[in-house]
Short mmCIF file of C-alpha atoms in Angstrom, two decimals:
data_model
loop_
_atom_site.label_atom_id
_atom_site.label_comp_id
_atom_site.label_asym_id
_atom_site.label_seq_id
_atom_site.Cartn_x
_atom_site.Cartn_y
_atom_site.Cartn_z
CA MET A 1 -3.85 21.23 -10.60
CA ASP A 2 -6.21 23.75 -12.06
CA ALA A 3 -9.85 23.11 -11.26
CA LYS A 4 -12.95 23.58 -13.36
CA PRO A 5 -14.09 27.20 -13.70
CA TYR A 6 -17.05 26.76 -11.42
CA TYR A 7 -14.85 25.13 -8.77
CA ARG A 8 -12.68 28.21 -8.65
CA ASP A 9 -15.67 30.04 -7.19
CA LEU A 10 -16.63 27.54 -4.49
CA ALA A 11 -16.76 30.26 -1.88
CA ASN A 12 -19.06 32.38 -4.03
CA GLY A 13 -21.82 29.82 -4.44
CA TYR A 14 -23.00 28.05 -7.57
CA SER A 15 -22.13 29.54 -10.94
CA PRO A 16 -24.18 29.18 -14.16
CA ALA A 17 -21.65 26.61 -15.42
CA LEU A 18 -22.25 24.45 -12.36
CA TRP A 19 -26.01 24.59 -12.74
CA ALA A 20 -25.63 23.68 -16.41
CA SER A 21 -23.55 20.64 -15.44
CA ALA A 22 -26.03 19.66 -12.74
CA CYS A 23 -28.90 19.94 -15.20
CA ARG A 24 -27.07 17.71 -17.70
CA CYS A 25 -26.55 15.11 -14.99
CA ALA A 26 -30.18 15.41 -13.94
CA LEU A 27 -31.27 14.68 -17.50
CA LEU A 28 -28.77 11.83 -17.64
CA PHE A 29 -29.97 10.10 -14.49
CA PHE A 30 -33.63 11.12 -14.45
CA PRO A 31 -34.99 10.33 -17.93
CA ALA A 32 -38.35 9.42 -16.43
CA CYS A 33 -38.73 13.02 -15.29
CA LEU A 34 -39.37 13.94 -18.92
CA ALA A 35 -42.57 11.90 -18.86
CA THR A 36 -45.87 13.43 -17.86
CA ALA A 37 -46.54 13.95 -14.17
CA ALA A 38 -49.79 12.01 -14.47
CA GLN A 39 -47.98 8.75 -15.06
CA PRO A 40 -47.67 6.47 -12.01
CA PRO A 41 -44.13 6.25 -10.57
CA THR A 42 -42.00 3.33 -11.71
CA SER A 43 -38.61 1.96 -10.75
CA ARG A 44 -37.00 4.13 -13.44
CA ASP A 45 -38.35 7.27 -11.78
CA ARG A 46 -35.76 6.90 -9.06
CA PRO A 47 -32.34 8.59 -9.37
CA ILE A 48 -29.46 6.33 -10.23
CA MET A 49 -28.17 5.99 -6.68
CA THR A 50 -31.29 5.91 -4.57
CA SER A 51 -31.59 2.14 -4.70
CA SER A 52 -30.45 -0.08 -1.86
CA ALA A 53 -26.94 0.85 -2.97
CA ALA A 54 -27.26 4.27 -1.36
CA LEU A 55 -29.43 3.52 1.66
CA PRO A 56 -27.83 4.52 4.97
CA LEU A 57 -26.72 1.71 7.20
CA ALA A 58 -28.92 0.95 10.18
CA ALA A 59 -27.08 1.67 13.39
CA ALA A 60 -28.64 -1.35 15.05
CA THR A 61 -27.36 -3.81 12.43
CA LYS A 62 -23.86 -2.64 11.59
CA PRO A 63 -21.03 -4.37 13.43
CA ASP A 64 -18.17 -2.77 15.32
CA PRO A 65 -15.92 -0.85 12.85
CA LYS A 66 -12.99 -2.83 14.25
CA ILE A 67 -14.51 -5.97 12.73
CA ALA A 68 -14.69 -4.38 9.27
CA MET A 69 -11.16 -2.96 9.55
CA GLY A 70 -9.78 -6.29 10.75
CA TRP A 71 -11.50 -8.05 7.87
CA LEU A 72 -10.00 -5.61 5.33
CA HIS A 73 -6.55 -6.14 6.84
CA THR A 74 -6.70 -9.76 5.62
CA ALA A 75 -6.43 -8.56 2.01
CA LYS A 76 -3.92 -10.43 -0.15
CA PHE A 77 -2.92 -10.05 -3.78
CA LEU A 78 -4.88 -12.56 -5.85
CA THR A 79 -4.08 -11.97 -9.53
CA THR A 80 -3.65 -9.39 -12.26
CA ALA A 81 -5.56 -9.48 -15.54
CA PRO A 82 -4.65 -7.42 -18.63
CA GLU A 83 -7.87 -8.63 -20.30
CA LEU A 84 -11.24 -9.94 -19.16
CA LYS A 85 -10.48 -13.46 -20.34
CA HIS A 86 -7.68 -13.60 -17.78
CA LEU A 87 -9.99 -12.88 -14.85
CA PRO A 88 -10.76 -15.96 -12.75
CA ARG A 89 -14.35 -17.02 -12.20
CA ILE A 90 -15.22 -16.03 -8.65
CA GLU A 91 -18.41 -16.78 -6.75
CA VAL A 92 -17.86 -14.35 -3.85
CA PRO A 93 -18.85 -10.64 -4.02
CA GLU A 94 -16.47 -8.37 -5.91
CA ILE A 95 -16.09 -4.64 -5.18
CA ALA A 96 -14.48 -2.49 -7.89
CA PHE A 97 -12.58 0.76 -7.36
CA VAL A 98 -12.74 3.04 -10.41
CA GLY A 99 -11.82 6.63 -11.22
CA ARG A 100 -9.57 8.93 -13.20
CA SER A 101 -5.81 8.52 -13.20
CA ASN A 102 -4.31 9.84 -9.96
CA ALA A 103 -7.72 9.86 -8.25
CA GLY A 104 -6.17 7.87 -5.42
CA LYS A 105 -7.61 4.39 -5.98
CA SER A 106 -4.52 2.44 -4.95
CA THR A 107 -3.83 4.73 -2.00
CA CYS A 108 -7.44 4.32 -0.87
CA ILE A 109 -7.18 0.52 -1.03
CA ASN A 110 -3.89 0.57 0.90
CA THR A 111 -5.41 2.81 3.57
CA LEU A 112 -8.52 0.67 3.97
CA THR A 113 -6.51 -2.55 4.19
CA GLN A 114 -3.82 -0.96 6.41
CA GLN A 115 -1.13 -2.21 4.05
CA HIS A 116 1.27 0.27 2.50
CA ARG A 117 2.25 -1.77 -0.56
CA LEU A 118 -0.75 -3.96 -1.32
CA ALA A 119 -1.97 -1.93 -4.31
CA PHE A 120 0.76 -0.34 -6.40
CA ALA A 121 0.36 3.45 -6.29
CA SER A 122 2.25 4.79 -9.30
CA LYS A 123 3.35 8.41 -9.47
CA THR A 124 2.98 8.21 -13.24
CA PRO A 125 -0.68 8.58 -14.30
CA GLY A 126 -1.94 5.92 -16.68
CA ARG A 127 0.81 3.43 -15.85
CA THR A 128 -1.49 0.76 -14.42
CA GLN A 129 -2.86 -1.21 -17.37
CA SER A 130 -4.37 -4.25 -15.67
CA ILE A 131 -7.20 -5.17 -13.33
CA ASN A 132 -5.66 -6.17 -10.01
CA LEU A 133 -7.65 -8.41 -7.68
CA PHE A 134 -7.19 -8.76 -3.91
CA SER A 135 -8.84 -11.49 -1.86
CA LEU A 136 -10.42 -10.89 1.55
CA GLY A 137 -11.26 -13.42 4.23
CA LYS A 138 -10.09 -14.83 7.52
CA GLN A 139 -8.45 -18.21 8.05
CA GLY A 140 -7.66 -18.54 4.36
CA VAL A 141 -11.32 -18.57 3.30
CA THR A 142 -12.03 -15.91 0.66
CA ASP A 143 -15.41 -14.23 1.17
CA ALA A 144 -14.92 -11.14 -1.03
CA VAL A 145 -12.60 -9.62 -3.62
CA LEU A 146 -11.45 -6.03 -4.22
CA ALA A 147 -10.73 -4.99 -7.82
CA ASP A 148 -8.40 -2.08 -8.60
CA LEU A 149 -9.22 -0.94 -12.14
CA PRO A 150 -6.89 1.15 -14.33
CA GLY A 151 -7.41 4.89 -14.18
CA TYR A 152 -8.88 6.70 -17.16
CA GLY A 153 -8.56 10.16 -18.64
CA TYR A 154 -4.77 10.54 -18.80
CA ALA A 155 -3.90 12.40 -22.02
CA ALA A 156 -0.40 10.89 -22.49
CA VAL A 157 -1.74 7.35 -22.92
CA PRO A 158 -1.75 6.28 -26.61
CA LYS A 159 -5.14 6.30 -28.30
CA GLU A 160 -4.97 2.57 -28.99
CA ALA A 161 -4.46 1.83 -25.30
CA LYS A 162 -7.28 4.21 -24.34
CA TYR A 163 -9.70 2.56 -26.74
CA ARG A 164 -8.72 -0.94 -25.62
CA TRP A 165 -9.24 -0.10 -21.96
CA GLN A 166 -12.52 1.62 -22.64
CA GLN A 167 -13.73 -1.66 -24.08
CA VAL A 168 -12.26 -3.77 -21.27
CA MET A 169 -13.68 -1.58 -18.49
CA GLY A 170 -17.05 -1.24 -20.18
CA ASN A 171 -17.37 -5.00 -20.60
CA TYR A 172 -16.18 -5.63 -17.05
CA LEU A 173 -18.66 -3.20 -15.48
CA GLN A 174 -21.54 -4.49 -17.58
CA THR A 175 -20.90 -8.24 -17.56
CA ARG A 176 -18.93 -9.23 -14.45
CA ASP A 177 -21.43 -11.55 -12.77
CA ASN A 178 -20.13 -11.36 -9.21
CA LEU A 179 -19.68 -7.57 -9.22
CA GLN A 180 -21.47 -6.49 -6.06
CA ALA A 181 -20.48 -2.83 -5.72
CA ILE A 182 -18.57 0.03 -7.32
CA VAL A 183 -16.60 2.74 -5.54
CA LEU A 184 -15.99 5.77 -7.77
CA LEU A 185 -13.16 8.01 -6.58
CA CYS A 186 -12.72 11.60 -7.69
CA ASP A 187 -10.82 14.73 -6.71
CA PRO A 188 -13.18 17.10 -4.84
CA ARG A 189 -11.47 20.06 -6.51
CA LEU A 190 -12.63 18.77 -9.90
CA GLY A 191 -15.89 17.03 -9.07
CA LEU A 192 -17.38 14.48 -11.44
CA THR A 193 -15.86 15.00 -14.87
CA GLU A 194 -17.38 14.17 -18.23
CA LEU A 195 -15.62 10.79 -18.21
CA ASP A 196 -17.04 10.04 -14.76
CA GLU A 197 -20.51 10.87 -16.04
CA ILE A 198 -20.02 8.50 -18.97
CA LEU A 199 -19.03 5.75 -16.54
CA LEU A 200 -22.15 6.41 -14.48
CA ASP A 201 -24.23 6.09 -17.63
CA VAL A 202 -22.58 2.73 -18.39
CA ILE A 203 -23.34 1.24 -14.97
CA ARG A 204 -26.76 2.79 -14.55
CA PRO A 205 -28.76 -0.30 -15.66
CA ARG A 206 -26.93 -2.46 -13.12
CA VAL A 207 -27.38 0.12 -10.36
CA GLU A 208 -31.11 0.08 -11.04
CA GLU A 209 -30.98 -3.71 -10.66
CA GLY A 210 -29.34 -3.44 -7.24
CA LEU A 211 -25.61 -2.88 -7.81
CA LYS A 212 -24.23 -0.99 -4.81
CA PHE A 213 -22.58 2.35 -5.51
CA LEU A 214 -20.55 4.95 -3.62
CA VAL A 215 -18.69 8.13 -4.62
CA LEU A 216 -15.58 9.01 -2.60
CA LEU A 217 -14.10 12.50 -2.68
CA THR A 218 -10.47 11.61 -2.07
CA LYS A 219 -7.77 14.04 -0.91
CA SER A 220 -10.40 15.97 1.03
CA ASP A 221 -7.65 17.20 3.34
CA LYS A 222 -6.61 19.60 0.58
CA LEU A 223 -9.79 21.62 1.18
CA ASN A 224 -10.87 23.54 4.26
CA LYS A 225 -14.11 22.55 5.96
CA THR A 226 -16.21 25.14 4.13
CA ASP A 227 -14.94 24.24 0.67
CA ALA A 228 -15.12 20.51 1.45
CA ALA A 229 -18.78 20.85 2.47
CA LYS A 230 -19.59 22.78 -0.72
CA ALA A 231 -17.71 20.27 -2.88
CA LEU A 232 -19.69 17.48 -1.22
CA GLN A 233 -22.96 19.25 -2.00
CA ILE A 234 -21.93 19.89 -5.60
CA VAL A 235 -21.01 16.26 -6.30
CA LYS A 236 -24.26 15.10 -4.70
CA LEU A 237 -26.05 17.32 -7.23
CA GLN A 238 -23.98 15.87 -10.06
CA ALA A 239 -24.52 12.31 -8.85
CA GLY A 240 -28.28 12.66 -8.57
CA GLY A 241 -28.41 12.89 -4.77
CA GLY A 242 -26.66 9.58 -4.22
CA ASP A 243 -24.26 8.43 -1.52
CA VAL A 244 -21.15 10.64 -1.53
CA LYS A 245 -18.45 10.64 1.17
CA LEU A 246 -15.37 12.72 1.94
CA PHE A 247 -12.24 10.58 2.23
CA SER A 248 -8.68 11.39 3.26
CA SER A 249 -5.93 8.80 3.58
CA LEU A 250 -3.73 11.39 5.28
CA LYS A 251 -6.22 12.36 7.99
CA ARG A 252 -8.10 9.03 7.88
CA GLN A 253 -11.35 10.86 7.28
CA GLY A 254 -14.16 8.46 6.35
CA VAL A 255 -11.94 5.37 6.57
CA GLU A 256 -14.01 3.42 9.10
CA GLU A 257 -17.28 4.50 7.47
CA VAL A 258 -16.17 3.25 4.06
CA ALA A 259 -14.84 0.03 5.62
CA GLN A 260 -18.30 -0.47 7.10
CA HIS A 261 -19.90 -0.11 3.66
CA LEU A 262 -17.54 -2.69 2.17
CA TRP A 263 -18.23 -5.12 5.01
CA ASP A 264 -21.99 -4.81 4.64
CA TRP A 265 -21.84 -5.18 0.87
CA ALA A 266 -19.82 -8.38 1.19
CA HIS A 267 -21.91 -9.72 4.10
CA PRO A 268 -25.53 -8.75 3.37
CA MET A 269 -27.94 -9.37 6.20
CA GLU A 270 -30.32 -12.22 5.46
CA LYS A 271 -33.93 -11.15 5.43
CA PRO A 272 -36.04 -12.86 8.08
CA VAL A 273 -38.50 -15.40 6.75
CA LYS A 274 -42.08 -14.65 7.66
CA ALA A 275 -44.01 -17.42 9.34
CA PRO A 276 -46.83 -18.76 7.15
CA LYS A 277 -50.30 -17.64 8.06
CA PRO A 278 -52.46 -20.33 9.68
CA ALA A 279 -55.04 -21.94 7.44
CA PRO A 280 -58.52 -20.46 7.98
CA GLU A 281 -61.09 -22.70 9.60
CA SER A 282 -64.12 -23.91 7.67
CA PRO A 283 -67.56 -22.42 8.48
CA THR A 284 -68.44 -25.57 10.42
CA GLY A 285 -65.55 -25.06 12.77
CA GLY A 286 -63.51 -27.92 11.32
CA GLU A 287 -60.39 -27.81 9.21
CA SER A 288 -60.42 -26.17 5.82
CA ASP A 289 -61.28 -28.23 2.76
CA PRO A 290 -58.06 -30.03 1.78
CA GLN A 291 -59.08 -29.81 -1.89
CA THR A 292 -59.04 -25.99 -1.74
CA PRO A 293 -55.41 -24.83 -1.80
CA ILE A 294 -54.45 -21.89 0.41
CA PRO A 295 -52.37 -19.32 -1.50
CA PRO A 296 -49.00 -18.47 0.05
CA ALA A 297 -48.79 -15.30 2.12
CA ALA A 298 -46.70 -13.59 -0.53
CA ASP A 299 -49.54 -13.95 -3.06
CA LEU A 300 -52.29 -12.61 -0.81
CA ALA A 301 -53.52 -9.17 -1.77
#
């Protein structure tokens, strides 16, 4: 597959076309940068993927990778939905896999779950036309769901089908209540395409509200180490400096690390509750006046 012009020159550094693309993405994900520097920083000043979605995992809190891999191996087919109205209402966290046709979504899911035929990996791009859900959980108790969304960008798909799925995917990504995280898969030889950038723009409001997000460069085994490192740096520029990982089902590169992300997204650590501050004593050494309420610690300046 022929790559973008600026990807043909990976070994020669960044071309003007690449910098133009990076600048477009910067303007897309950093609108607050157009404001004056004198304005105080706000939540919108952050890049799209620098929320808790992209924070590195703390080594002291993450479990053994074997736990995450064993949990993913419990995946079972749940249902398929050609339209949003056919999706069941689910209370547990849902993690969606999205990307262009032939980006390797189904293969990635099969690798992570250690099941060769869980997600159907078609050799014909654009064939999958439904959202496929897979339940996760031990002892028959579902605690998370994986969603394999149809690929986009395949030219041979009829325009009517393209338009319908644009609407379905857009509504799903914007309105699915239990959607906890999104994994965007792309070919490192192509980087983030215009359609990928449109998808990022669609989910941006939810990412700013805390939706977890990860970009996977699949088929990384097709690049040597030097080109893979440069592709990783390029996509990080395109994605606004967010969390981007190399992934190879063939060489199992990044498999355990991604499994760890999925586990943590589905099993967020509960924040410890701070003990309330003791009530201050009255000037006379007795207890404080019961008619004077003590504000909670969270409200104290």
